[in-house]
Coordinates of C-alpha atoms and ligand atoms in Angstrom, one line a residue:
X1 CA 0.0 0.0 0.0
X2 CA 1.3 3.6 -1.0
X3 CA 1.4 6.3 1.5
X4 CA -0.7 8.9 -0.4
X5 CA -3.4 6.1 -0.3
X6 CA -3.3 6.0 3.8
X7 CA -5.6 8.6 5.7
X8 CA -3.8 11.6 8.1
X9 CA -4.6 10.2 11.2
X10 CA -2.8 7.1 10.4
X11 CA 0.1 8.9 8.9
X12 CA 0.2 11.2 11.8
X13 CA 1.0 8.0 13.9
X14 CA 3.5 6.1 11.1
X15 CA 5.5 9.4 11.3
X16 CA 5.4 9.5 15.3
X17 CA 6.6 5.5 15.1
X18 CA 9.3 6.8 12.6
X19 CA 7.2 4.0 10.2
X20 CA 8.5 6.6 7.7
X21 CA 9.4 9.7 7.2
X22 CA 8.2 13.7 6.1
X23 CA 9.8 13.5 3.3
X24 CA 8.8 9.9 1.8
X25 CA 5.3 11.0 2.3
X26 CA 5.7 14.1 0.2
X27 CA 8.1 12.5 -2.4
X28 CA 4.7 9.5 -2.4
X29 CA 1.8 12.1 -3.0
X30 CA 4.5 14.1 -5.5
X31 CA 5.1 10.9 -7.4
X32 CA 1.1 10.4 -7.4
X33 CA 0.6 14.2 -8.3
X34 CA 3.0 13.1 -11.5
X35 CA 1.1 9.9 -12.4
X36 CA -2.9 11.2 -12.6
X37 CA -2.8 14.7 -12.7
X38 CA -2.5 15.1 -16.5
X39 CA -5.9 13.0 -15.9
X40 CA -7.4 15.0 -13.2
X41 CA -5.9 18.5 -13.2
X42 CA -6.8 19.1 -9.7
X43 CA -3.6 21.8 -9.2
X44 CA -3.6 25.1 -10.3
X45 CA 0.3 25.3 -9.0
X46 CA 2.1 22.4 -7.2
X47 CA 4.8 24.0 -4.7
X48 CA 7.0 20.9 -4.9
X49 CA 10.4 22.0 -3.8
X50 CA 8.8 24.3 -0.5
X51 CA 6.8 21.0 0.5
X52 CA 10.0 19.2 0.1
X53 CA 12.0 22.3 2.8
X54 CA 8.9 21.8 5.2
X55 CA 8.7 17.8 5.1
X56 CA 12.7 18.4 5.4
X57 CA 12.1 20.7 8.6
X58 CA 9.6 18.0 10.1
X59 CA 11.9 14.9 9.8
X60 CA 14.9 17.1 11.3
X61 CA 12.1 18.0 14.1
X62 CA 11.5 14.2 14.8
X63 CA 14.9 13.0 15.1
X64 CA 15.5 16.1 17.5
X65 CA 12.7 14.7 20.0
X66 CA 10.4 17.6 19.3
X67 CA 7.0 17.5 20.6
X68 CA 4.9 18.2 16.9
X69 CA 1.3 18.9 16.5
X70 CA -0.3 15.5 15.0
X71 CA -0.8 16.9 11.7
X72 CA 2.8 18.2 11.2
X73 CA 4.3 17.2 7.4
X74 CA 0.6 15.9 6.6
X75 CA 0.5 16.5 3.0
X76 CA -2.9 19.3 2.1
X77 CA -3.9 20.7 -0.8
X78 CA -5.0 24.8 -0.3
X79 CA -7.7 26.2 -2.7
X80 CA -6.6 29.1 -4.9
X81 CA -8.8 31.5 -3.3
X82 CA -6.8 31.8 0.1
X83 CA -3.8 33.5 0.5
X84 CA -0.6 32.2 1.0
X85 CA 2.6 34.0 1.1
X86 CA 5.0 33.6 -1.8
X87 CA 2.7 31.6 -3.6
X88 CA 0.4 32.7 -6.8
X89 CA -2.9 32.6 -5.5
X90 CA -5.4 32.9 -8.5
X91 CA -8.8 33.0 -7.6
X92 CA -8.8 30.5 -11.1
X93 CA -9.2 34.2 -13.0
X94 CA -7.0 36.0 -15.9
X95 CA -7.9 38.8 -13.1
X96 CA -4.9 36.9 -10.9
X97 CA -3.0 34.9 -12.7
X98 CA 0.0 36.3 -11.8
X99 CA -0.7 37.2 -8.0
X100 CA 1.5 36.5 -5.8
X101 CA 0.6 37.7 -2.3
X102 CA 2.4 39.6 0.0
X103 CA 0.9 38.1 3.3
X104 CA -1.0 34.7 4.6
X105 CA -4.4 34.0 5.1
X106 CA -5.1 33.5 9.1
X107 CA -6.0 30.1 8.1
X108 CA -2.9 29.4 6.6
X109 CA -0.9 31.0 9.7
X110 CA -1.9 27.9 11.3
X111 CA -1.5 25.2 9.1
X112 CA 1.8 26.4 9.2
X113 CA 2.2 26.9 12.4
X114 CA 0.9 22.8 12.3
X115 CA 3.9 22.6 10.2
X116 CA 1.6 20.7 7.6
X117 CA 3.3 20.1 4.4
X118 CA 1.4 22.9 1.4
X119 CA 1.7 20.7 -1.4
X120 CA 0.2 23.8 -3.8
X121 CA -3.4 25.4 -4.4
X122 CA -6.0 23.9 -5.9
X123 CA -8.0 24.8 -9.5
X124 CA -11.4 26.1 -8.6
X125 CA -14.7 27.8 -10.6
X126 CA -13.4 31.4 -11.2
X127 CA -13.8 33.1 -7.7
X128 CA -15.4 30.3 -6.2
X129 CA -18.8 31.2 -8.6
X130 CA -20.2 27.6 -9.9
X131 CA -20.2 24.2 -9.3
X132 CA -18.6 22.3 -11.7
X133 CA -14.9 24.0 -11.6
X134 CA -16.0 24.5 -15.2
X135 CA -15.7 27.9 -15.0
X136 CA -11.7 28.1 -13.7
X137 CA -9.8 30.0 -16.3
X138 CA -6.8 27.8 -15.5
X139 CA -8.2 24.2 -17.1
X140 CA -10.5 21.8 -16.4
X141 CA -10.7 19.2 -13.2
X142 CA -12.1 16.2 -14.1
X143 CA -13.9 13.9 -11.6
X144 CA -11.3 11.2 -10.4
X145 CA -14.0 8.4 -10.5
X146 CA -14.8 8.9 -14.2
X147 CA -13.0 11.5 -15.9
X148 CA -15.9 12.5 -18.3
X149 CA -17.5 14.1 -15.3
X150 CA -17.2 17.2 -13.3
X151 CA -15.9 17.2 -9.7
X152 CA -18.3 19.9 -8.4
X153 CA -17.4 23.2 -7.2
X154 CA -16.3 25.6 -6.8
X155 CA -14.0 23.3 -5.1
X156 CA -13.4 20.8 -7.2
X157 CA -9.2 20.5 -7.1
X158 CA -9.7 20.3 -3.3
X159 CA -12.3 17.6 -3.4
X160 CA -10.4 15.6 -6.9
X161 CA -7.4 15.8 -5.3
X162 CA -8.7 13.9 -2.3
X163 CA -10.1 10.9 -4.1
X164 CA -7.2 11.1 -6.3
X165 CA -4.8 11.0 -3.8
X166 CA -3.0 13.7 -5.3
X167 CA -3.0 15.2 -1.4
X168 CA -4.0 14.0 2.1
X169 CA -6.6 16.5 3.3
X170 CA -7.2 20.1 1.6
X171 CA -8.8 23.1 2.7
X172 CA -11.8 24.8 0.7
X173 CA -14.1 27.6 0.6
X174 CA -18.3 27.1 1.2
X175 CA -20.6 30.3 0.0
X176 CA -23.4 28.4 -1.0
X177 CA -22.4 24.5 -1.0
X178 CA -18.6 24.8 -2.5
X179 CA -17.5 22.4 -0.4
X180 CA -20.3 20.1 0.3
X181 CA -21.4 19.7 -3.4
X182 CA -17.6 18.6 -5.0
X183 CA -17.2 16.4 -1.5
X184 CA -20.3 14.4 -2.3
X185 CA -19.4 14.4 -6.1
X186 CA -16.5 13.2 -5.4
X187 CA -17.0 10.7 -2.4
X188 CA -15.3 12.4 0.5
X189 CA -15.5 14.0 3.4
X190 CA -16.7 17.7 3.4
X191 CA -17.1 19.7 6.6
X192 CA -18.2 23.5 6.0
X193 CA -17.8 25.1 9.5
X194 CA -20.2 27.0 11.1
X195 CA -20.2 31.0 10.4
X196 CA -17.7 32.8 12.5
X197 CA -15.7 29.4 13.5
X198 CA -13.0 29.7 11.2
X199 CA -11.4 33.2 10.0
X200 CA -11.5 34.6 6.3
X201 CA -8.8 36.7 6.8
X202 CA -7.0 36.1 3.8
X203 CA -10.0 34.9 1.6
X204 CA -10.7 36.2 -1.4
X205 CA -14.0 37.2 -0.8
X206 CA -17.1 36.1 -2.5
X207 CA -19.9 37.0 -0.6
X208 CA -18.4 37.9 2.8
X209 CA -21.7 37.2 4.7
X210 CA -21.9 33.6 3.8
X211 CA -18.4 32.7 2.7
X212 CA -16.2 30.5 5.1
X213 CA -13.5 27.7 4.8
X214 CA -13.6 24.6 5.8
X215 CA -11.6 21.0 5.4
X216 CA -11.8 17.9 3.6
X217 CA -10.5 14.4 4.0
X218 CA -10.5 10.7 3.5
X219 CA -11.9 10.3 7.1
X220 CA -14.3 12.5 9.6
X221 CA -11.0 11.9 12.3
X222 CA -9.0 13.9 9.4
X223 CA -11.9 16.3 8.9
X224 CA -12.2 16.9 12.7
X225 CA -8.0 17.4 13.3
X226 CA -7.8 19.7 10.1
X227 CA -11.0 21.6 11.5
X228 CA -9.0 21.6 14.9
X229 CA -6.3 23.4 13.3
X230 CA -8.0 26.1 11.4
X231 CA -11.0 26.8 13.6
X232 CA -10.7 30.1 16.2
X233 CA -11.4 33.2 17.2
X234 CA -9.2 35.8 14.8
X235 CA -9.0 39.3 15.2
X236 CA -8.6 40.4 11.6
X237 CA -11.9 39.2 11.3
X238 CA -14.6 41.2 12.7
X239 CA -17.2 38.0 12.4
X240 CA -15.3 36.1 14.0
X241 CA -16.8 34.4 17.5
X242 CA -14.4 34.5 20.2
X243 CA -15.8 31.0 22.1
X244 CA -14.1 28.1 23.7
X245 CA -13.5 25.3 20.1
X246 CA -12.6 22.0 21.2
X247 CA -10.7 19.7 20.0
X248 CA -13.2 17.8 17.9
X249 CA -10.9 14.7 16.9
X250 CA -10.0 14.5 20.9
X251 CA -14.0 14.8 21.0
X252 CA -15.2 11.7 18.7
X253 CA -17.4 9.5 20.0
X254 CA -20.4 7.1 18.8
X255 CA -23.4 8.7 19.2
X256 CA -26.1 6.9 17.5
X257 CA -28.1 6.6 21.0
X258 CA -30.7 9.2 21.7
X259 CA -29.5 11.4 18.7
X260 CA -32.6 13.0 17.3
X261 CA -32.6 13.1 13.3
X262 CA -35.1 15.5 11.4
X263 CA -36.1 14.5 8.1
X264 CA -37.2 18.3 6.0
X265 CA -39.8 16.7 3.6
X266 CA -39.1 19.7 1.2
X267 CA -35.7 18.2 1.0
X268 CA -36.8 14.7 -0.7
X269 CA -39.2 16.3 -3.6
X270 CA -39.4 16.5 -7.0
X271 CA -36.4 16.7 -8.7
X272 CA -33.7 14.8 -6.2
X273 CA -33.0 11.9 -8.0
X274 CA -34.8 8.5 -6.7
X275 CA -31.4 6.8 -6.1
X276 CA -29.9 9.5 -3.7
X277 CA -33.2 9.3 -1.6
X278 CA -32.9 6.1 -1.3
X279 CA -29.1 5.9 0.0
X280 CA -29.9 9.1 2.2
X281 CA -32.7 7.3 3.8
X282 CA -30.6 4.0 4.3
X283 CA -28.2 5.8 5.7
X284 CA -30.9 7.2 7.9
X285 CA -32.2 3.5 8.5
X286 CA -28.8 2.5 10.2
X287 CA -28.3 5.6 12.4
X288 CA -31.8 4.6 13.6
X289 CA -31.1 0.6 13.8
X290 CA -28.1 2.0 16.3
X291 CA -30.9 3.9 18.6
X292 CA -31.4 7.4 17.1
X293 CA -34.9 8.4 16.8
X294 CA -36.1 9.7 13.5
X295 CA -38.7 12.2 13.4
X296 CA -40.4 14.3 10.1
X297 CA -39.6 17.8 10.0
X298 CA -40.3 21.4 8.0
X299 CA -38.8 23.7 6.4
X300 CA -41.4 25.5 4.3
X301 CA -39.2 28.3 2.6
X302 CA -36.4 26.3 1.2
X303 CA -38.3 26.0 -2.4
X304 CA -37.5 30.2 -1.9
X305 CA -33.9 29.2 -1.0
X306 CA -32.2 29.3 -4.8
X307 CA -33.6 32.7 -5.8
X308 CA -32.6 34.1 -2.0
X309 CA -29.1 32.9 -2.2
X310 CA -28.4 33.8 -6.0
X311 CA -29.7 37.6 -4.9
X312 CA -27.7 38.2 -1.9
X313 CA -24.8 35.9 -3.0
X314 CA -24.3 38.1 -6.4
X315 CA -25.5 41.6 -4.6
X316 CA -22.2 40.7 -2.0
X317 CA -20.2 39.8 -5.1
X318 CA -20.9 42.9 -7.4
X319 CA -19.3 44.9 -4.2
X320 CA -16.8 43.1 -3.0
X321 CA -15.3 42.5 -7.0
X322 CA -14.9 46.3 -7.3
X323 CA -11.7 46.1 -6.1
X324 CA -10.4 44.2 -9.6
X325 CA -9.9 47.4 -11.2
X326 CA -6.8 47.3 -13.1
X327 CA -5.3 49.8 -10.6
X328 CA -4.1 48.1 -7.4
X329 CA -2.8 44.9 -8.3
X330 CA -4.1 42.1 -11.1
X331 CA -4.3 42.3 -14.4
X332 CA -4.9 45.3 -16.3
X333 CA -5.7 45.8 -20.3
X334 CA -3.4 47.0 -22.6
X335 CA -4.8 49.2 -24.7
X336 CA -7.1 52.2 -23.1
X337 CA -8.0 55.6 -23.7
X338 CA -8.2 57.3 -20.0
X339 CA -9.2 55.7 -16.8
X340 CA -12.8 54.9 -17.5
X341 CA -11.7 53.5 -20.3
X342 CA -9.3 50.9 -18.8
X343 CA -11.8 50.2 -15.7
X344 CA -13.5 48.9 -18.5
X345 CA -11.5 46.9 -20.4
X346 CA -9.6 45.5 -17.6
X347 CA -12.7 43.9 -16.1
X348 CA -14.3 42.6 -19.6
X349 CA -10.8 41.3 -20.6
X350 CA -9.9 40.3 -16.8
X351 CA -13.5 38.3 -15.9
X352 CA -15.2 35.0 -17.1
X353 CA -19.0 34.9 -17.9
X354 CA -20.2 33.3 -15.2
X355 CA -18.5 36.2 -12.5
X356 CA -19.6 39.5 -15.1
X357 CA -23.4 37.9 -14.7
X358 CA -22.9 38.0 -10.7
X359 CA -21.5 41.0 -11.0
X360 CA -24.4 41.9 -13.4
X361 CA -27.1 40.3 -11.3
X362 CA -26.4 41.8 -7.6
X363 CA -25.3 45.5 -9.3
X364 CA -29.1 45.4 -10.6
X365 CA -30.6 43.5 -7.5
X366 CA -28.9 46.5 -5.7
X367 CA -30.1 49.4 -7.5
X368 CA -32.6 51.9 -6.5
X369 CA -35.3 51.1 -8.3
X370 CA -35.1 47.5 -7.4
X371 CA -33.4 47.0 -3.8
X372 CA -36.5 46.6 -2.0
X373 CA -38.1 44.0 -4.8
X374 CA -35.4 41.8 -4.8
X375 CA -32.6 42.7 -2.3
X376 CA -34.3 43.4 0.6
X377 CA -37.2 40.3 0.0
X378 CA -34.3 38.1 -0.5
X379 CA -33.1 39.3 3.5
X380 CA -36.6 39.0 4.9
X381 CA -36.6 35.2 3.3
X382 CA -33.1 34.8 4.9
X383 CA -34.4 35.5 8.2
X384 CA -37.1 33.1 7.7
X385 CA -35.4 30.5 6.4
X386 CA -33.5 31.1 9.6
X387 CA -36.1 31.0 12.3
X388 CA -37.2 27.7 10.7
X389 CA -34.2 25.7 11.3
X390 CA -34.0 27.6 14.9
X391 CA -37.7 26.0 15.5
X392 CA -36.3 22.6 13.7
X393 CA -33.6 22.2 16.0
X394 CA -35.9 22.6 18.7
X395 CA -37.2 18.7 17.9
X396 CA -34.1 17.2 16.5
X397 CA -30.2 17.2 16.8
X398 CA -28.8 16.8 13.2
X399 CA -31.1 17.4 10.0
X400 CA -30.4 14.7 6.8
X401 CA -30.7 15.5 3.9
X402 CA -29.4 15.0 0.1
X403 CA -25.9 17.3 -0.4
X404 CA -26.8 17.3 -4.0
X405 CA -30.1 16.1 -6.5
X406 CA -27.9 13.7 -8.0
X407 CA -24.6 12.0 -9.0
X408 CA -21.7 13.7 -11.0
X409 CA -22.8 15.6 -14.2
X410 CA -20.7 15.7 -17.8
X411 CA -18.3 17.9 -18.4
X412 CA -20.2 20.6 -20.9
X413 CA -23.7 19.4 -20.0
X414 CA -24.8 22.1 -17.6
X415 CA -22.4 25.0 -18.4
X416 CA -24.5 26.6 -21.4
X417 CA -27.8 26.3 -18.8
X418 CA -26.9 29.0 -15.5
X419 CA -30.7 28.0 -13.9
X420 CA -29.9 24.3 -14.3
X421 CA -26.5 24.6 -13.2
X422 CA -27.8 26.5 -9.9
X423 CA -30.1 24.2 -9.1
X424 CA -27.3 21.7 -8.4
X425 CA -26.8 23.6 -5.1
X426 CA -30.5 23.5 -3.9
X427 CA -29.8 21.3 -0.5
X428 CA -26.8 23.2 0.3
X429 CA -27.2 26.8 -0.1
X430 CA -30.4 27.1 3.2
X431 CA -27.1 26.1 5.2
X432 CA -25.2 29.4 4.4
X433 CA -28.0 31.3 4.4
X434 CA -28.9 30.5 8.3
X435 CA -24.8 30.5 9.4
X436 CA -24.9 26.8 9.8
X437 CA -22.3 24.3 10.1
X438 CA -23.1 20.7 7.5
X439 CA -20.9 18.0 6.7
X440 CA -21.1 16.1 3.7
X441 CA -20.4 12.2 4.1
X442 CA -19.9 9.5 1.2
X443 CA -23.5 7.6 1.2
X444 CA -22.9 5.3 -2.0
X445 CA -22.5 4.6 -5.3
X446 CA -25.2 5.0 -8.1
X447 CA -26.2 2.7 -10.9
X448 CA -23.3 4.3 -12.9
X449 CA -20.6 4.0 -10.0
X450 CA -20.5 7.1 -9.3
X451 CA -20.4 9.2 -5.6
X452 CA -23.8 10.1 -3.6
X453 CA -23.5 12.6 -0.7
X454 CA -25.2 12.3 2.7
X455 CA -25.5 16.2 4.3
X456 CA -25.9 16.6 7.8
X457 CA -26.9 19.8 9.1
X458 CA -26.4 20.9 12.8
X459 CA -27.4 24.6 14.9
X460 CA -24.5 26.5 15.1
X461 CA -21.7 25.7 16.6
X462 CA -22.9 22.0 17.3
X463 CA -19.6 20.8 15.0
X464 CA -18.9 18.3 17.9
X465 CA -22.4 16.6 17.1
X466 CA -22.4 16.7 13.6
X467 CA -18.9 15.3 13.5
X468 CA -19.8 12.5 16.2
X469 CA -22.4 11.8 13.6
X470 CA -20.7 11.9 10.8
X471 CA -18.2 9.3 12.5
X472 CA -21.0 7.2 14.2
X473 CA -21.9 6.4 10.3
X474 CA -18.3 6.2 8.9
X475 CA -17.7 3.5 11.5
X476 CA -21.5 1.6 10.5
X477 CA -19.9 1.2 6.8
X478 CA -16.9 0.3 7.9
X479 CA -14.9 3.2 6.7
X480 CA -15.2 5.3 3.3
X481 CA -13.5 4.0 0.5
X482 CA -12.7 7.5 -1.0
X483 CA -9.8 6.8 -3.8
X484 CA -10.9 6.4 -7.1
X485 CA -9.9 3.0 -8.4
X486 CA -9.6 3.5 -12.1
X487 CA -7.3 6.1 -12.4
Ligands
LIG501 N1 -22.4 26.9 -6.6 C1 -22.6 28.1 -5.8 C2 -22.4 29.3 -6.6 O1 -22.0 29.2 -7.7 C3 -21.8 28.0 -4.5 C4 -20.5 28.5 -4.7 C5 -19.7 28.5 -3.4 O2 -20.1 27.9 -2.4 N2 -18.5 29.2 -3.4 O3 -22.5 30.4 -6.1

């Protein structure tokens, strides 16, 4: 057995038993990055030889007797929309191509502080708008379980290189299910935090009231140490909750009995494929064979949940892309005739389609003449969409549900279709809108062999419960088989 195909927590341990070392564990998931990326394209930029001088550092810090934190020289994988010092951080955009940043993301302050080994960012949709990672200007990631398919997005290198084993863990970024959905495409595990948990200092932002970053893994232990690590009150980042975290993989515990489990109805309709019911409601089945009590639940507004997140998502966007301008730092046109004139050009040259019609859609859901039609409805629905998971949580624990309607789509089916496209994120998008935390979990395979996603949904801050949850499951199939087998 490789190393790349082992999880973190049991490299964490071969590298305390000097089973091997740092550097043989980068060197195995560089040698994998070599054999299937040309098949995946899960990297935007691979940082090989500064992995190498931190997997270096780690092995000198075993043999000195240093005490290490139990994810030092784990090999992760960093989306390209988080900020890392001395390495280009693209946002997948001509707009960035050739940033490099001058400072680290808070999040990345810690891995490194973890002394975890950056192996280099992953490909993403262009600022973390779509789900397919179709819309990266970089390339195209391909799904590592059949390589005609998408991998979801906007994370899709962090979730590809996962099942590929083209990296250990990762770290991506959730707005509206951008963790969640690539997860369940690609069968791993997805955890996106609850709002406030972990800092966006240093993200680029998307839509800064629903944005956060979260981890993803082989295992929910990985998920749970890697959330350990980033999680935490920041002060760089005025949403950030200063509250006691604790240490969720020290935390993990079976807890199947007396766990109550809400089933939303509105979450099973029309339109979520028959097969992903089915596996979601197995997987209900065992957690309720184990002693968890299963009870019906509502959530009446989520069939308003699309149209509210596409308003305040792109209305967020259109104001915090402003800033790509041609002036400060980015790309910036050629050829112009005065200022206006290269504002112009720089942002029609600079952006995809897919960000111009956020941009597009939240400058005109913003406008005077329109605010309080679509804008302001769109908050009123958020609040309501809130207050009905505060009232659902007042009968049950964890919510299930579907992560996404269906398996992985083909590359080029849904990219000339926006509406279709979006409705891909319909079970994951209520979650951002109400601040909460939701882990995504491999549920099964599909008629075609392809990943289906279990979501569970917790109140805020309940990570501990979800993630007990989430591992109560994992250890009912026997583990998750994440890595793709015909690559
Ligand atoms: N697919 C959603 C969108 O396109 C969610 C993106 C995200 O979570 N970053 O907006």
């Amino acid at each position: 057995m490789r190393l790349y195909e082992k999880t973190a927590s049991e490299l964490s341990e071969m590298l305390k038993n000097k089973e091997c070392s740092a550097l043989e564990l980068c060197d195995d998931v560089l040698a994998r990055i070599n054999e299937t990326e040309d098949k995946v394209g899960a990297y935007v930029t691979v940082a090989a030889e500064t992995a190498r001088e931190n997997a270096n550092k780690v092995d000198a810090a075993i043999a000195a007797g240093e005490k290490l934190h139990p994810l030092a020289g784990i090999p992760i994988g960093i989306k390209d929309n988080i900020s890392t010092k001395g390495i280009r951080t693209t946002c997948s955009s001509k707009m960035l191509e050739n940033y490099v940043p001058p400072f680290d993301a808070t999040v990345m302050n810690k891995v490194n502080a973890a002394q975890m080994t950056v192996m280099g960012k992953m490909n993403m949709d262009e600022f973390a708008m779509g789900s397919s990672t179709e819309t990266s200007y970089m390339h195209l990631t391909r799904n590592p379980h059949n390589t005609e398919c998408v991998p979801g997005g906007s994370s899709g290198g962090s979730a590809a290189s996962i099942a590929a084993g083209e990296a250990i863990v990762s770290l991506g970024s959730d707005t509206g299910g951008s963790i969640r959905q690539p997860a369940a495409l690609c069968g791993v595990v997805g955890l996106k935090p609850t709002y406030g948990s972990v800092s966006r200092y240093g993200l680029v932002a998307f839509a800064s009231s629903l944005d956060q970053i979260g981890p993803l893994g082989k295992s929910v232990k990985d998920v749970a140490m890697l959330q350990s690590v980033i999680c935490g009150h920041d002060r760089y980042d005025a949403t950030s909750k200063n509250i006691e975290y604790p240490d969720y993989a020290a935390g993990l515990k079976e807890n199947a009995k007396g766990l109550k489990i809400g089933i939303p109805k509105e979450y099973f309709g029309e339109g979520i494929d028959d097969q992903v019911k089915e596996s979601v409601m197995k997987a209900v089945k065992e957690l309720e064979a184990q002693g968890a009590a299963v009870c019906e639940i509502s959530l009446p507004s989520t069939e308003y949940a699309i149209n509210t997140y596409y308003i305040i998502a792109s209305a967020e966007a259109s104001s915090n892309l402003a800033r790509f301008d041609g002036v400060k730092y980015g790309f910036r046109a050629k050829d112009y005739d005065g200022l206006t004139d290269m504002y112009e050009k720089t942002r029609s040259e600079g952006f995809g389609d897919e960000v111009k019609r956020r941009i597009m859609l939240g400058t005109f859901v913003l406008s005077s003449g329109y605010f309080d039609a679509y804008y302001k409805k769109a908050k009123k629905i958020q609040k309501k969409i809130s207050q009905e998971f505060s009232s659902a949580f007042e009968k049950c624990d964890v919510i299930a549900t579907p992560t996404v309607p269906a398996s992985a789509f083909k590359i080029g089916e849904n990219i000339g279709d926006p509406i279709k496209m979006y409705y891909n994120d319909v079970c994951t998008v209520t979650v951002n809108i109400a601040g909460l935390p939701a882990i995504s979990l491999p549920c099964g395979k599909d008629s075609s062999g392809m990943p289906m996603g279990l979501q569970l949904i917790g109140n805020k801050f309940s990570e501990q419960t979800l993630l007990n949850t989430a591992y109560t499951y994992e250890k009912l199939c026997g583990g998750f088989d994440v890595l793709a087998k015909s690559l």
